[in-house]
Coordinates of N, CA and C in Angstrom, one line a residue:
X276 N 9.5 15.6 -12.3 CA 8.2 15.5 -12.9 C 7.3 16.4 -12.0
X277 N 7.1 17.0 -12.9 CA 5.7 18.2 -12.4 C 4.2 17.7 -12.2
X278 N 3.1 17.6 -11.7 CA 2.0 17.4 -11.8 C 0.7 18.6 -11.2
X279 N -0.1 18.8 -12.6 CA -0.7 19.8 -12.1 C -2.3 19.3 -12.6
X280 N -3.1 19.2 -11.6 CA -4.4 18.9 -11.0 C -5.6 19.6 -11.7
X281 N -6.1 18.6 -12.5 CA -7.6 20.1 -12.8 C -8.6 20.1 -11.2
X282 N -9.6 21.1 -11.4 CA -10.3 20.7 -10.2 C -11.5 19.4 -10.2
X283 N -11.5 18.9 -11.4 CA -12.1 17.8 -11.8 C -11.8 16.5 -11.3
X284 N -10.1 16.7 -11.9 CA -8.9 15.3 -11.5 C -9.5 15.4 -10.0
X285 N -9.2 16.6 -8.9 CA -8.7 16.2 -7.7 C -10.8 16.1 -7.1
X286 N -11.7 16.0 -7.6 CA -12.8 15.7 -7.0 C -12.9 14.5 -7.4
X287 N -12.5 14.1 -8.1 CA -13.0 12.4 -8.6 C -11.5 11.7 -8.0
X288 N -10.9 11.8 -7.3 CA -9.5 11.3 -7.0 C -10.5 11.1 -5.3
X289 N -10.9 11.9 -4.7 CA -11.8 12.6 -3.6 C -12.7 11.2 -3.0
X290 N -13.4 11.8 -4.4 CA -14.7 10.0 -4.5 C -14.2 8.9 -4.4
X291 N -13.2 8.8 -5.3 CA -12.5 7.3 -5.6 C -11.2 6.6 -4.5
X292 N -11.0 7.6 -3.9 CA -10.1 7.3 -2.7 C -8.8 7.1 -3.5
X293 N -8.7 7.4 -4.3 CA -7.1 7.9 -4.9 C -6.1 8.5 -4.7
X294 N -5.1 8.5 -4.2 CA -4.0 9.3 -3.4 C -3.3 9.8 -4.3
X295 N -2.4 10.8 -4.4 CA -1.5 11.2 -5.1 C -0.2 10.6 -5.4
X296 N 0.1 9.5 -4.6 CA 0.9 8.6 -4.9 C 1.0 7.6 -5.7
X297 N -0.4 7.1 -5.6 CA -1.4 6.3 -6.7 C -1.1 6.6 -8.2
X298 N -1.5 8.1 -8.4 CA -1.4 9.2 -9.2 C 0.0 9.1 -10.3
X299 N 1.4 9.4 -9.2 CA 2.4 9.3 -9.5 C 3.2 7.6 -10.1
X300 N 2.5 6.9 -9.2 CA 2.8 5.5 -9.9 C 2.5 5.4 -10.6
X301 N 1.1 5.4 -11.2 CA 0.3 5.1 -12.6 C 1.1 5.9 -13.9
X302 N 1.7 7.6 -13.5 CA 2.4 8.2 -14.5 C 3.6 7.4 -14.6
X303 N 4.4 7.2 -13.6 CA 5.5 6.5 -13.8 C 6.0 5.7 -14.0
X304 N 5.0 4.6 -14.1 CA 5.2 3.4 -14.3 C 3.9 2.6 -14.5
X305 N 3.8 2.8 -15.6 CA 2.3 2.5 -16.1 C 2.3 1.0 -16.4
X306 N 1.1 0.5 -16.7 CA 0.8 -0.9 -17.3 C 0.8 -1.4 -18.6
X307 N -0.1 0.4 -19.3 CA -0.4 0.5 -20.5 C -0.5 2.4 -20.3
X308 N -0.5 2.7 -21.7 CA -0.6 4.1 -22.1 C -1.4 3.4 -23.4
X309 N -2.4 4.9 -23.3 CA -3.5 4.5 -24.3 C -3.5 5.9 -24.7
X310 N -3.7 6.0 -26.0 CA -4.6 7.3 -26.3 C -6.1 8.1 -26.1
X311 N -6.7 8.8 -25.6 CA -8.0 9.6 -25.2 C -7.9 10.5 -26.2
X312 N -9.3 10.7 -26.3 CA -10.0 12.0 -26.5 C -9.0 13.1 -26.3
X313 N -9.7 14.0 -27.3 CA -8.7 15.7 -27.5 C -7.3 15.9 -27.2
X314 N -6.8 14.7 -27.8 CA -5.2 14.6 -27.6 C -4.6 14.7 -26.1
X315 N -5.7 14.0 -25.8 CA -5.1 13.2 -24.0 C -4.5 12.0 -24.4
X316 N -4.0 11.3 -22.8 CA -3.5 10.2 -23.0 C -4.1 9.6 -21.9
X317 N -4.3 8.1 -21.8 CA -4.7 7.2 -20.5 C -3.5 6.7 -20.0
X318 N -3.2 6.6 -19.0 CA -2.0 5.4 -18.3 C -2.9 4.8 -17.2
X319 N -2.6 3.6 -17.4 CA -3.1 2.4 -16.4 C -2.4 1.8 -15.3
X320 N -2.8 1.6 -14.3 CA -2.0 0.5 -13.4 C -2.6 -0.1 -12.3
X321 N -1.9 -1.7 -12.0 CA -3.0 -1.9 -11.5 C -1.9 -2.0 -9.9
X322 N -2.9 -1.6 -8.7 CA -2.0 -1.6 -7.9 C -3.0 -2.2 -6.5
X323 N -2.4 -2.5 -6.0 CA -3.5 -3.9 -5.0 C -4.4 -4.4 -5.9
X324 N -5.7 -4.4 -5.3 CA -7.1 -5.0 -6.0 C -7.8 -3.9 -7.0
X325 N -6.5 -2.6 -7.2 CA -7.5 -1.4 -8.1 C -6.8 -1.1 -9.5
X326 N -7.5 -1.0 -10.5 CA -6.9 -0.1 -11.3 C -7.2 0.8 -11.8
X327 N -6.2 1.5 -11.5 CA -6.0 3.0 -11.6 C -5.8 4.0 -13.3
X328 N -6.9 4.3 -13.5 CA -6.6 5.3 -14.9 C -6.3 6.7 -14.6
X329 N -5.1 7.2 -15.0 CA -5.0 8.5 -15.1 C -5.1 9.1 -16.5
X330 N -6.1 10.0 -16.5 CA -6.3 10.9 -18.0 C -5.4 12.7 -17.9
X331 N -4.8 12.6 -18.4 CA -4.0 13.4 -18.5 C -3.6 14.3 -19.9
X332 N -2.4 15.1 -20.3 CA -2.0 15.9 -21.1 C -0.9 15.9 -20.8
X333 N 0.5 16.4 -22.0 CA 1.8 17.0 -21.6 C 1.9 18.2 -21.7
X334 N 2.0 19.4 -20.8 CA 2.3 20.6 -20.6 C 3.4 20.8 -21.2
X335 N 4.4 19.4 -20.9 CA 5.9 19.5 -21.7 C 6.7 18.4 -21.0
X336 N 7.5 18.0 -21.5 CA 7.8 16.8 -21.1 C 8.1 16.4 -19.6
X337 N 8.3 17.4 -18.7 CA 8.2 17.0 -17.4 C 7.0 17.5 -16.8
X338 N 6.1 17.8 -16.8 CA 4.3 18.7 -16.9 C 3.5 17.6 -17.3
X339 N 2.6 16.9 -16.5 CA 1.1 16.6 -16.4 C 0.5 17.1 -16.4
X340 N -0.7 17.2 -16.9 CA -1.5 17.9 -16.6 C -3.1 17.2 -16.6
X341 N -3.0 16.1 -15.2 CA -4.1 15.4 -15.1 C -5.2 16.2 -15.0
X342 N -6.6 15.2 -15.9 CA -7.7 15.8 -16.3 C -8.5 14.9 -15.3
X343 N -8.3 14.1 -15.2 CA -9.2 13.1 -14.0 C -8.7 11.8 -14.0
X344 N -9.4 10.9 -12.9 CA -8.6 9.7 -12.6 C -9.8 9.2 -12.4
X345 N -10.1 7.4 -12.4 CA -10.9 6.5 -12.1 C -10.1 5.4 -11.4
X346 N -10.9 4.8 -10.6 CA -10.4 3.5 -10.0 C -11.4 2.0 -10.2
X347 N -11.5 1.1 -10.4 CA -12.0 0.1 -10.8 C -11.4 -0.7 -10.1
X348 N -12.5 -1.6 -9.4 CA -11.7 -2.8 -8.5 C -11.3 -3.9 -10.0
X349 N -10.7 -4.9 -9.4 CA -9.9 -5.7 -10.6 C -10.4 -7.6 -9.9
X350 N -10.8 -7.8 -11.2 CA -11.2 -9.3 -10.4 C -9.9 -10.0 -10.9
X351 N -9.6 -10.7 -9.5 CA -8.7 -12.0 -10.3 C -9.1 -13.4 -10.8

């Protein structure tokens, strides 16, 4: 699996204290996949007290092409 970064994704990853590992979990093994805007997709996951949206595209089946990420604390 390939992952390639807009410069958008990686400034809001920046703010949000988002790691690239984070990143990779969420594609990998999601909670949910959603559909977005302009034939993006969302994958969710929640991982400690955050959850993680990665908005993304497929370049081709092993190609990401994340568009940005958000983190949202998670109440239990």
């Amino acid at each position: 699996m390939e992952i390639v970064y807009h410069p958008h994704a990686r400034k809001r990853m920046g703010q949000r204290e988002v790691s690239e590992a984070e990143v990779l979990e969420a594609l990998r093994f999601p909670d949910v996949e959603l559909p977005a805007r302009e034939g993006r997709r969302n994958r969710y996951k929640v991982i400690g007290t955050r959850r993680i949206r990665v908005t993304f595209w497929h370049k081709s089946p092993d190609i990401y092409y994340v568009r940005t990420v958000t983190a949202t604390e998670v109440v239990p």
